[in-house]
């Protein structure tokens, strides 16, 4: 509620700032111009949106699968943890604009490199959060399982994984923002469609309002994706965590 | 055959079978020493628990009671000494139930570990939960149960391991006094129906005297047994019983003397 008021106030100030001619409209279009672009260009925005949404969606799914597997691997092997974890941290420092063209050369102009780049940037928070959940499993519970002669796999299967799966989704939620950015940069590196591609095309064509409309679509998409993952996380936690499902 | 070798090295012998099976102690710890680095935790402790007996280990906090229990359960090897024990089931301090699983799944966990299917494990666990006074709560998750009920689910889980020895590690420490008295009555009843050998670790002398056939009083670290008290009478006993009060005084004096 309060944040809605703040957003409205900011939009009003922005509109006023542009209308008063304080800034070149090619540099910063007024919110009203962006809304007009959103309406006028809706077909173009939609077709490009589906491309980017596919890239982000598949990329996050790939990151979830690989991230969960890698987290379990690092959790099971101290050696792997020591060897790979620093590399993982270092991977965050990889500048996407630098590696994206390389991936385009390797995988071509279509979906492949975009999905890989999105997965690459999204998977670090997933691994970190999942690893945290795996290693914070109740030690008393693990002691009981060991006393019942549970194998390493059984301890994972019955005690550690059920807590780690919702954590992975929670990591994906954190990763959404960078994933969307990753998709835009991947499209910058070479693409024929997508909202990033559209932004890249619009600016030299002096269609700034259209570029901003694409940004609005991207932001809305990111927010919706976070909300969706929050729902999935809550559903998983309902069956995987101590929160009671309504006390009887 | 019960093979025993007393060497500086720890020797663990699981599943003891004496010449005469019925006479073999369910748990035999001989001259157990245990150190964590420079910290001497157990100083040559010998303990024998007969099948069907309930033995309580009482001692000040941090005296190594839980370590002794872990050794008896086979979760730890002592620095030296002989362990001959049938595999034991552990009932931990905090109930350590799976928070996302309901009471039935939690109790049935040991069956699942033995590769019984979920449906079959639940079916087998159900009558036991009813017997332990938990019918109607089979589908409740731990967060929906009271502390006493959670401890009963943990107890059911230990029983379903099918093991004859139960190691109870201060299982009622987190409960309030009224619930605790209630669960003492309940445990005595449950053990009457499902007889087991019990090794109970507690810092509560009264709890030990109410429940155990024999109470071993441990000294502060490094722990050794400073007194052994045999307790007579049907369980659960009345803590206000003059005989129990006398034993309690005896235990406290033994603790003060060391």
Coordinates of C-alpha atoms in Angstrom, one line a residue:
Chain A
X1 CA 0.0 0.0 0.0
X2 CA 2.7 2.4 1.1
X3 CA 5.0 1.3 -1.6
X4 CA 2.2 1.9 -4.2
X5 CA 2.0 5.5 -2.9
X6 CA 5.8 5.9 -3.2
X7 CA 5.7 4.5 -6.8
X8 CA 2.9 6.9 -7.8
X9 CA 4.8 9.8 -6.3
X10 CA 8.0 8.8 -8.1
X11 CA 6.1 8.4 -11.4
X12 CA 4.5 11.8 -11.0
X13 CA 7.8 13.5 -10.3
X14 CA 9.3 11.7 -13.3
X15 CA 6.4 12.8 -15.6
X16 CA 6.8 16.4 -14.4
X17 CA 10.6 16.4 -14.8
X18 CA 10.2 15.3 -18.5
X19 CA 7.2 17.5 -19.3
X20 CA 9.0 20.6 -18.0
X21 CA 11.7 19.9 -20.6
X22 CA 14.5 19.3 -18.2
X23 CA 15.7 16.3 -20.1
X24 CA 15.8 15.2 -23.7
X25 CA 12.9 12.8 -24.4
X26 CA 15.2 10.6 -26.4
X27 CA 17.2 10.1 -23.3
X28 CA 14.4 9.6 -20.8
X29 CA 10.8 9.3 -22.1
X30 CA 7.9 10.3 -19.8
X31 CA 5.9 7.6 -18.1
X32 CA 3.0 8.5 -20.3
X33 CA 5.0 7.9 -23.4
X34 CA 6.1 4.6 -22.1
X35 CA 2.5 3.6 -21.4
X36 CA 1.6 4.6 -25.0
X37 CA 4.5 2.5 -26.3
X38 CA 3.3 -0.4 -24.2
X39 CA -0.2 -0.2 -25.8
X40 CA 0.9 0.5 -29.3
X41 CA 3.7 -2.1 -29.5
X42 CA 1.9 -4.8 -27.5
X43 CA 2.1 -7.4 -30.3
X44 CA 5.8 -6.9 -30.8
X45 CA 6.4 -6.8 -27.0
X46 CA 4.4 -10.0 -26.5
X47 CA 6.2 -12.0 -29.2
X48 CA 9.6 -10.9 -27.9
X49 CA 8.5 -11.5 -24.3
X50 CA 7.7 -15.2 -25.0
X51 CA 11.3 -15.6 -26.3
X52 CA 12.9 -14.1 -23.3
X53 CA 10.5 -15.8 -20.9
X54 CA 11.4 -19.2 -22.4
X55 CA 15.1 -18.5 -22.0
X56 CA 14.7 -17.4 -18.4
X57 CA 12.3 -20.2 -17.5
X58 CA 14.4 -23.0 -19.0
X59 CA 17.6 -21.4 -17.7
X60 CA 16.2 -21.4 -14.1
X61 CA 15.0 -25.0 -14.4
X62 CA 18.4 -26.0 -15.6
X63 CA 20.1 -24.1 -12.8
X64 CA 17.8 -25.8 -10.3
X65 CA 18.6 -29.3 -11.6
X66 CA 22.3 -28.7 -11.8
X67 CA 22.5 -26.6 -8.6
X68 CA 20.7 -29.2 -6.5
X69 CA 22.9 -32.0 -7.9
X70 CA 26.0 -30.0 -7.3
X71 CA 25.0 -29.0 -3.8
X72 CA 24.4 -32.6 -2.9
X73 CA 27.7 -33.6 -4.4
X74 CA 29.6 -30.9 -2.5
X75 CA 27.7 -31.8 0.7
X76 CA 28.7 -35.5 0.4
X77 CA 32.3 -34.9 -0.4
X78 CA 34.5 -32.6 1.6
X79 CA 37.2 -32.9 -1.1
X80 CA 34.8 -31.8 -3.8
X81 CA 33.7 -29.0 -1.5
X82 CA 37.2 -27.8 -1.0
X83 CA 38.0 -28.1 -4.7
X84 CA 34.9 -26.7 -6.4
X85 CA 33.4 -24.2 -4.0
X86 CA 36.1 -21.5 -4.6
X87 CA 35.6 -21.9 -8.3
X88 CA 31.9 -21.5 -7.8
X89 CA 32.5 -18.2 -6.0
X90 CA 34.8 -17.1 -8.7
X91 CA 32.2 -17.9 -11.4
X92 CA 30.1 -15.1 -10.0
X93 CA 32.8 -12.7 -11.0
X94 CA 32.6 -13.8 -14.6
X95 CA 31.3 -10.8 -16.6
X96 CA 28.4 -12.1 -18.8
X97 CA 29.1 -9.6 -21.6
X98 CA 32.5 -11.1 -22.0
X99 CA 31.6 -14.8 -22.0
X100 CA 28.3 -14.5 -23.8
X101 CA 29.8 -14.0 -27.3
X102 CA 31.9 -17.1 -26.7
X103 CA 28.9 -19.2 -25.9
X104 CA 27.1 -17.8 -28.9
X105 CA 30.0 -19.0 -31.0
X106 CA 29.8 -22.4 -29.4
X107 CA 26.1 -22.9 -29.3
X108 CA 24.7 -20.7 -32.1
X109 CA 22.2 -17.9 -32.2
X110 CA 19.2 -19.7 -30.9
X111 CA 17.9 -20.7 -27.5
X112 CA 21.0 -22.8 -26.4
X113 CA 23.5 -20.2 -25.3
X114 CA 20.8 -18.0 -23.6
X115 CA 19.6 -20.9 -21.5
X116 CA 23.2 -21.7 -20.5
X117 CA 24.0 -18.1 -19.6
X118 CA 20.8 -17.7 -17.5
X119 CA 21.6 -21.0 -15.8
X120 CA 25.2 -19.9 -15.2
X121 CA 24.2 -16.7 -13.4
X122 CA 21.2 -18.2 -11.6
X123 CA 22.8 -21.3 -10.2
X124 CA 25.2 -19.8 -7.7
X125 CA 22.5 -18.6 -5.2
X126 CA 20.7 -21.9 -5.6
X127 CA 23.9 -23.9 -4.7
X128 CA 24.7 -21.7 -1.8
X129 CA 21.2 -21.7 -0.2
X130 CA 20.8 -25.5 -0.9
X131 CA 24.2 -26.3 0.6
X132 CA 23.3 -24.3 3.7
X133 CA 20.0 -26.2 4.1
X134 CA 21.8 -29.6 3.6
X135 CA 24.5 -28.8 6.2
X136 CA 22.1 -27.4 8.8
X137 CA 20.1 -30.6 9.1
X138 CA 19.3 -31.3 12.8
X139 CA 22.3 -33.1 14.1
X140 CA 20.2 -35.0 16.7
X141 CA 18.1 -36.4 13.9
X142 CA 21.2 -37.6 12.0
X143 CA 22.4 -39.2 15.2
X144 CA 19.2 -41.1 15.5
X145 CA 19.4 -42.2 11.9
X146 CA 23.0 -43.4 12.4
X147 CA 21.9 -45.3 15.5
X148 CA 19.3 -47.0 13.3
X149 CA 22.1 -48.0 10.8
X150 CA 20.8 -45.7 8.1
X151 CA 23.1 -45.7 5.1
X152 CA 24.6 -42.4 3.8
X153 CA 22.0 -42.4 1.0
X154 CA 19.2 -43.0 3.5
X155 CA 20.3 -40.1 5.7
X156 CA 20.2 -38.0 2.5
X157 CA 16.9 -39.3 1.3
X158 CA 15.0 -39.2 4.6
X159 CA 16.5 -36.2 6.4
X160 CA 18.6 -33.9 4.3
X161 CA 17.0 -33.8 0.9
X162 CA 13.4 -33.0 2.1
X163 CA 14.8 -29.8 3.7
X164 CA 17.1 -29.0 0.7
X165 CA 14.4 -29.0 -2.1
X166 CA 12.5 -26.0 -0.8
X167 CA 15.8 -24.3 -0.1
X168 CA 16.8 -24.7 -3.8
X169 CA 13.6 -23.1 -4.8
X170 CA 14.2 -20.3 -2.4
X171 CA 17.7 -19.9 -4.0
X172 CA 16.0 -19.7 -7.4
X173 CA 13.8 -16.9 -6.1
X174 CA 16.9 -14.9 -5.2
X175 CA 18.4 -15.8 -8.6
X176 CA 15.4 -14.4 -10.7
X177 CA 16.7 -10.9 -10.9
X178 CA 20.2 -11.9 -12.1
X179 CA 18.6 -14.5 -14.4
X180 CA 16.6 -11.9 -16.2
X181 CA 19.7 -9.6 -16.5
X182 CA 21.6 -12.7 -17.8
X183 CA 19.0 -13.2 -20.5
X184 CA 19.2 -9.6 -21.7
X185 CA 23.0 -9.7 -21.9
X186 CA 22.8 -13.1 -23.7
X187 CA 20.5 -11.5 -26.3
X188 CA 22.9 -8.5 -26.6
X189 CA 25.6 -10.9 -27.5
X190 CA 23.7 -12.2 -30.6
X191 CA 20.1 -12.9 -31.1
X192 CA 17.2 -12.5 -33.5
X193 CA 14.4 -11.9 -30.9
X194 CA 13.7 -11.3 -27.3
X195 CA 13.2 -8.3 -25.1
X196 CA 17.0 -7.7 -24.8
X197 CA 17.3 -7.8 -28.5
X198 CA 14.4 -5.4 -28.8
X199 CA 16.0 -2.9 -26.4
X200 CA 19.3 -3.2 -28.3
X201 CA 17.4 -2.5 -31.6
X202 CA 15.2 0.3 -30.3
X203 CA 17.9 2.7 -28.9
X204 CA 19.7 3.4 -32.2
X205 CA 16.3 3.7 -33.9
X206 CA 15.6 6.5 -31.4
X207 CA 12.6 4.5 -30.1
X208 CA 13.5 5.1 -26.5
X209 CA 10.0 4.8 -25.2
X210 CA 9.8 1.3 -26.8
X211 CA 13.0 0.3 -25.1
X212 CA 11.6 1.4 -21.8
X213 CA 8.4 -0.4 -22.5
X214 CA 10.5 -3.6 -22.9
X215 CA 12.1 -2.8 -19.5
X216 CA 8.7 -2.5 -17.9
X217 CA 7.7 -5.9 -19.3
X218 CA 11.0 -7.4 -18.1
X219 CA 10.5 -6.0 -14.6
X220 CA 6.9 -7.2 -14.4
X221 CA 8.0 -10.6 -15.5
X222 CA 10.7 -10.7 -12.8
X223 CA 8.2 -9.8 -10.1
X224 CA 5.7 -12.4 -11.3
X225 CA 8.4 -15.0 -11.4
X226 CA 9.5 -14.3 -7.8
X227 CA 5.9 -14.4 -6.7
X228 CA 5.4 -17.7 -8.5
X229 CA 8.5 -19.2 -6.9
X230 CA 7.4 -17.9 -3.5
X231 CA 4.1 -19.9 -3.9
X232 CA 6.0 -23.0 -5.0
X233 CA 8.4 -22.6 -2.1
X234 CA 5.5 -22.2 0.4
X235 CA 3.7 -25.3 -1.0
X236 CA 6.9 -27.4 -0.7
X237 CA 7.6 -26.1 2.8
X238 CA 4.1 -26.9 3.8
X239 CA 5.0 -30.6 3.4
X240 CA 8.7 -30.3 4.3
X241 CA 9.0 -28.0 7.3
X242 CA 7.9 -27.5 10.9
X243 CA 5.3 -24.9 10.1
X244 CA 1.9 -26.4 11.1
X245 CA -0.7 -26.5 8.5
X246 CA -3.3 -25.0 10.8
X247 CA -3.4 -26.3 14.3
X248 CA -6.1 -28.8 15.0
Chain B
X1 CA 30.1 -66.8 21.5
X2 CA 30.9 -63.7 23.4
X3 CA 34.5 -62.8 22.6
X4 CA 36.0 -60.3 24.9
X5 CA 39.5 -58.9 24.8
X6 CA 40.6 -56.2 27.1
X7 CA 43.4 -54.3 25.4
X8 CA 44.3 -50.7 25.3
X9 CA 42.4 -50.7 22.0
X10 CA 38.7 -50.5 22.1
X11 CA 37.0 -53.7 21.3
X12 CA 33.4 -53.7 20.3
X13 CA 31.4 -56.9 20.1
X14 CA 27.9 -56.6 18.9
X15 CA 25.2 -59.1 19.7
X16 CA 26.6 -61.0 22.7
X17 CA 25.5 -64.5 23.1
X18 CA 26.6 -66.2 26.3
X19 CA 27.0 -69.9 26.8
X20 CA 23.6 -69.7 28.2
X21 CA 21.7 -67.2 26.0
X22 CA 19.3 -66.1 28.7
X23 CA 22.0 -65.2 31.1
X24 CA 24.1 -63.0 28.9
X25 CA 23.8 -59.3 29.8
X26 CA 22.1 -57.2 27.2
X27 CA 24.8 -54.5 27.6
X28 CA 28.2 -55.0 29.0
X29 CA 30.7 -52.2 29.2
X30 CA 34.0 -53.1 30.8
X31 CA 36.7 -50.7 31.9
X32 CA 35.6 -48.0 29.5
X33 CA 37.9 -45.0 29.1
X34 CA 37.2 -42.2 26.8
X35 CA 39.0 -39.0 26.0
X36 CA 38.3 -36.1 23.7
X37 CA 41.9 -34.9 23.2
X38 CA 43.1 -33.9 26.6
X39 CA 39.7 -34.0 28.1
X40 CA 39.2 -37.2 30.1
X41 CA 35.5 -38.0 29.9
X42 CA 35.2 -41.5 31.2
X43 CA 37.7 -43.0 33.7
X44 CA 37.4 -46.7 33.6
X45 CA 33.7 -47.4 33.8
X46 CA 32.2 -50.9 34.1
X47 CA 28.5 -51.4 33.7
X48 CA 26.4 -54.5 33.1
X49 CA 22.8 -54.4 32.2
X50 CA 20.8 -57.6 32.3
X51 CA 18.1 -58.3 29.7
X52 CA 14.8 -56.7 30.7
X53 CA 16.5 -54.5 33.3
X54 CA 16.1 -50.7 33.5
X55 CA 19.3 -49.0 34.6
X56 CA 19.5 -45.3 35.1
X57 CA 22.7 -43.3 34.8
X58 CA 22.5 -40.2 37.0
X59 CA 25.2 -37.6 37.2
X60 CA 25.9 -33.9 37.0
X61 CA 25.6 -32.1 33.7
X62 CA 28.6 -32.6 31.3
X63 CA 29.9 -35.6 33.2
X64 CA 29.9 -37.8 30.1
X65 CA 26.6 -39.6 30.5
X66 CA 25.6 -39.0 26.9
X67 CA 29.0 -40.2 25.7
X68 CA 28.6 -43.4 27.7
X69 CA 25.2 -43.9 26.1
X70 CA 26.6 -43.2 22.6
X71 CA 29.3 -45.9 23.3
X72 CA 26.6 -48.3 24.4
X73 CA 24.6 -47.5 21.2
X74 CA 27.6 -48.1 19.0
X75 CA 27.7 -44.5 17.8
X76 CA 31.1 -44.0 19.3
X77 CA 34.1 -46.2 20.0
X78 CA 35.7 -45.7 23.4
X79 CA 39.4 -44.8 23.6
X80 CA 39.8 -48.1 25.4
X81 CA 37.7 -50.8 27.0
X82 CA 35.4 -53.6 26.0
X83 CA 31.9 -53.1 24.7
X84 CA 29.6 -56.1 24.3
X85 CA 26.1 -55.0 23.5
X86 CA 23.1 -55.9 21.5
X87 CA 22.3 -53.1 19.0
X88 CA 20.3 -50.4 20.8
X89 CA 17.7 -47.9 19.7
X90 CA 18.2 -44.3 20.7
X91 CA 15.6 -42.0 22.1
X92 CA 17.3 -38.6 21.9
X93 CA 17.2 -35.6 24.2
X94 CA 15.1 -33.6 21.8
X95 CA 12.6 -35.8 20.0
X96 CA 14.4 -35.3 16.6
X97 CA 11.3 -36.1 14.6
X98 CA 11.1 -35.3 10.9
X99 CA 9.2 -32.0 11.0
X100 CA 7.6 -32.6 7.6
X101 CA 6.3 -36.1 8.3
X102 CA 3.3 -37.0 10.3
X103 CA 3.3 -39.1 13.5
X104 CA 2.8 -42.4 11.6
X105 CA 5.6 -41.7 9.1
X106 CA 7.9 -40.7 11.9
X107 CA 7.3 -43.8 13.9
X108 CA 7.6 -46.0 10.8
X109 CA 11.0 -44.5 9.8
X110 CA 13.0 -47.5 11.0
X111 CA 10.9 -49.8 8.9
X112 CA 11.4 -47.6 5.9
X113 CA 15.2 -47.9 6.5
X114 CA 14.7 -51.6 6.3
X115 CA 13.2 -51.1 2.8
X116 CA 9.6 -51.7 3.8
X117 CA 7.3 -49.7 1.5
X118 CA 5.7 -46.6 2.9
X119 CA 2.1 -48.0 2.9
X120 CA 3.2 -51.2 4.6
X121 CA 5.4 -49.4 7.2
X122 CA 2.5 -47.1 8.1
X123 CA 0.1 -50.1 8.4
X124 CA 2.5 -51.8 10.8
X125 CA 3.2 -48.7 12.9
X126 CA -0.5 -47.9 13.4
X127 CA -1.4 -50.4 16.1
X128 CA 1.7 -49.3 18.1
X129 CA 0.7 -45.7 18.1
X130 CA -2.7 -46.6 19.3
X131 CA -1.2 -48.7 22.0
X132 CA 0.9 -45.7 23.1
X133 CA -2.2 -43.6 23.3
X134 CA -1.7 -41.6 20.1
X135 CA -4.7 -42.8 18.1
X136 CA -6.4 -39.9 16.3
X137 CA -3.0 -38.2 16.0
X138 CA -1.5 -40.5 13.3
X139 CA -1.7 -37.7 10.7
X140 CA -0.6 -34.9 12.9
X141 CA 2.8 -33.5 12.3
X142 CA 5.3 -32.9 15.2
X143 CA 4.5 -29.2 15.3
X144 CA 0.8 -30.1 16.0
X145 CA 1.7 -32.4 18.9
X146 CA 2.5 -31.5 22.5
X147 CA 6.0 -32.2 23.9
X148 CA 4.8 -35.3 25.6
X149 CA 3.2 -36.7 22.5
X150 CA 6.2 -36.0 20.4
X151 CA 8.4 -37.9 22.9
X152 CA 5.9 -40.8 22.6
X153 CA 6.2 -40.8 18.8
X154 CA 10.0 -40.9 19.3
X155 CA 9.6 -43.8 21.7
X156 CA 7.4 -45.6 19.1
X157 CA 10.1 -45.0 16.5
X158 CA 12.6 -46.6 18.8
X159 CA 10.4 -49.6 19.5
X160 CA 9.8 -50.2 15.8
X161 CA 13.6 -50.6 15.2
X162 CA 12.8 -54.0 16.7
X163 CA 15.8 -53.8 19.0
X164 CA 15.7 -55.1 22.5
X165 CA 17.8 -52.4 24.1
X166 CA 16.5 -48.8 24.3
X167 CA 19.0 -46.0 25.1
X168 CA 17.1 -43.0 26.5
X169 CA 19.2 -39.8 26.5
X170 CA 17.5 -37.4 28.9
X171 CA 14.3 -37.8 26.9
X172 CA 12.1 -35.9 29.3
X173 CA 14.5 -33.0 30.0
X174 CA 12.5 -30.5 27.9
X175 CA 9.1 -31.4 29.4
X176 CA 7.4 -29.5 32.3
X177 CA 7.0 -31.2 35.6
X178 CA 3.4 -32.2 35.2
X179 CA 3.9 -33.7 31.7
X180 CA 7.0 -35.4 33.0
X181 CA 5.2 -37.1 35.8
X182 CA 2.5 -38.1 33.3
X183 CA 5.0 -39.5 30.8
X184 CA 6.8 -41.5 33.7
X185 CA 3.5 -43.2 34.4
X186 CA 3.0 -43.8 30.7
X187 CA 6.5 -45.1 30.1
X188 CA 6.2 -47.6 33.0
X189 CA 2.9 -48.8 31.4
X190 CA 4.5 -49.0 28.0
X191 CA 7.4 -51.0 29.2
X192 CA 5.1 -53.4 31.0
X193 CA 3.3 -54.1 27.7
X194 CA 6.5 -54.0 25.5
X195 CA 9.3 -55.2 27.8
X196 CA 12.7 -53.9 26.8
X197 CA 16.1 -53.5 28.3
X198 CA 16.5 -49.8 29.1
X199 CA 19.5 -47.6 29.6
X200 CA 18.2 -44.2 30.9
X201 CA 20.5 -41.2 31.1
X202 CA 19.2 -38.4 33.3
X203 CA 20.3 -35.6 35.6
X204 CA 17.1 -36.0 37.6
X205 CA 17.7 -38.3 40.5
X206 CA 14.0 -38.5 41.2
X207 CA 13.2 -39.6 37.6
X208 CA 15.8 -42.3 37.9
X209 CA 14.4 -43.6 41.2
X210 CA 10.8 -43.5 39.9
X211 CA 11.6 -45.5 36.7
X212 CA 14.8 -47.7 37.1
X213 CA 15.5 -51.0 38.7
X214 CA 19.0 -49.8 39.4
X215 CA 20.5 -46.4 39.6
X216 CA 24.2 -45.8 38.9
X217 CA 25.4 -42.5 40.2
X218 CA 28.3 -41.0 38.2
X219 CA 30.9 -38.6 39.4
X220 CA 31.8 -35.3 37.7
X221 CA 34.2 -35.6 34.8
X222 CA 36.1 -37.9 34.4
X223 CA 33.1 -40.0 35.2
X224 CA 33.1 -43.2 37.2
X225 CA 30.4 -44.9 39.1
X226 CA 30.4 -43.7 42.7
X227 CA 27.2 -45.5 43.9
X228 CA 24.8 -48.2 42.7
X229 CA 21.4 -48.2 44.2
X230 CA 18.9 -51.0 43.7
X231 CA 15.3 -49.7 43.7
X232 CA 12.5 -52.1 44.7
X233 CA 8.8 -51.8 44.0
X234 CA 6.4 -51.6 41.0
X235 CA 6.9 -48.8 38.6
X236 CA 6.2 -45.9 38.4
X237 CA 7.0 -45.4 42.0
X238 CA 5.7 -42.6 44.2
X239 CA 8.5 -40.1 44.6
X240 CA 7.1 -39.3 48.1
X241 CA 7.7 -42.9 49.2
X242 CA 10.0 -42.7 52.3
X243 CA 12.2 -45.5 50.8
X244 CA 12.8 -43.4 47.7
X245 CA 13.6 -40.3 49.7
X246 CA 16.2 -42.3 51.6
X247 CA 17.7 -43.6 48.4
X248 CA 17.7 -40.0 47.0
X249 CA 19.6 -38.8 50.1
X250 CA 22.1 -41.7 49.6
X251 CA 22.6 -40.7 45.9
X252 CA 23.1 -37.0 46.8
X253 CA 25.6 -37.9 49.5
X254 CA 27.6 -40.1 47.0
X255 CA 27.7 -37.2 44.6
X256 CA 28.8 -34.8 47.3
X257 CA 31.6 -37.1 48.5
X258 CA 33.3 -37.1 45.1

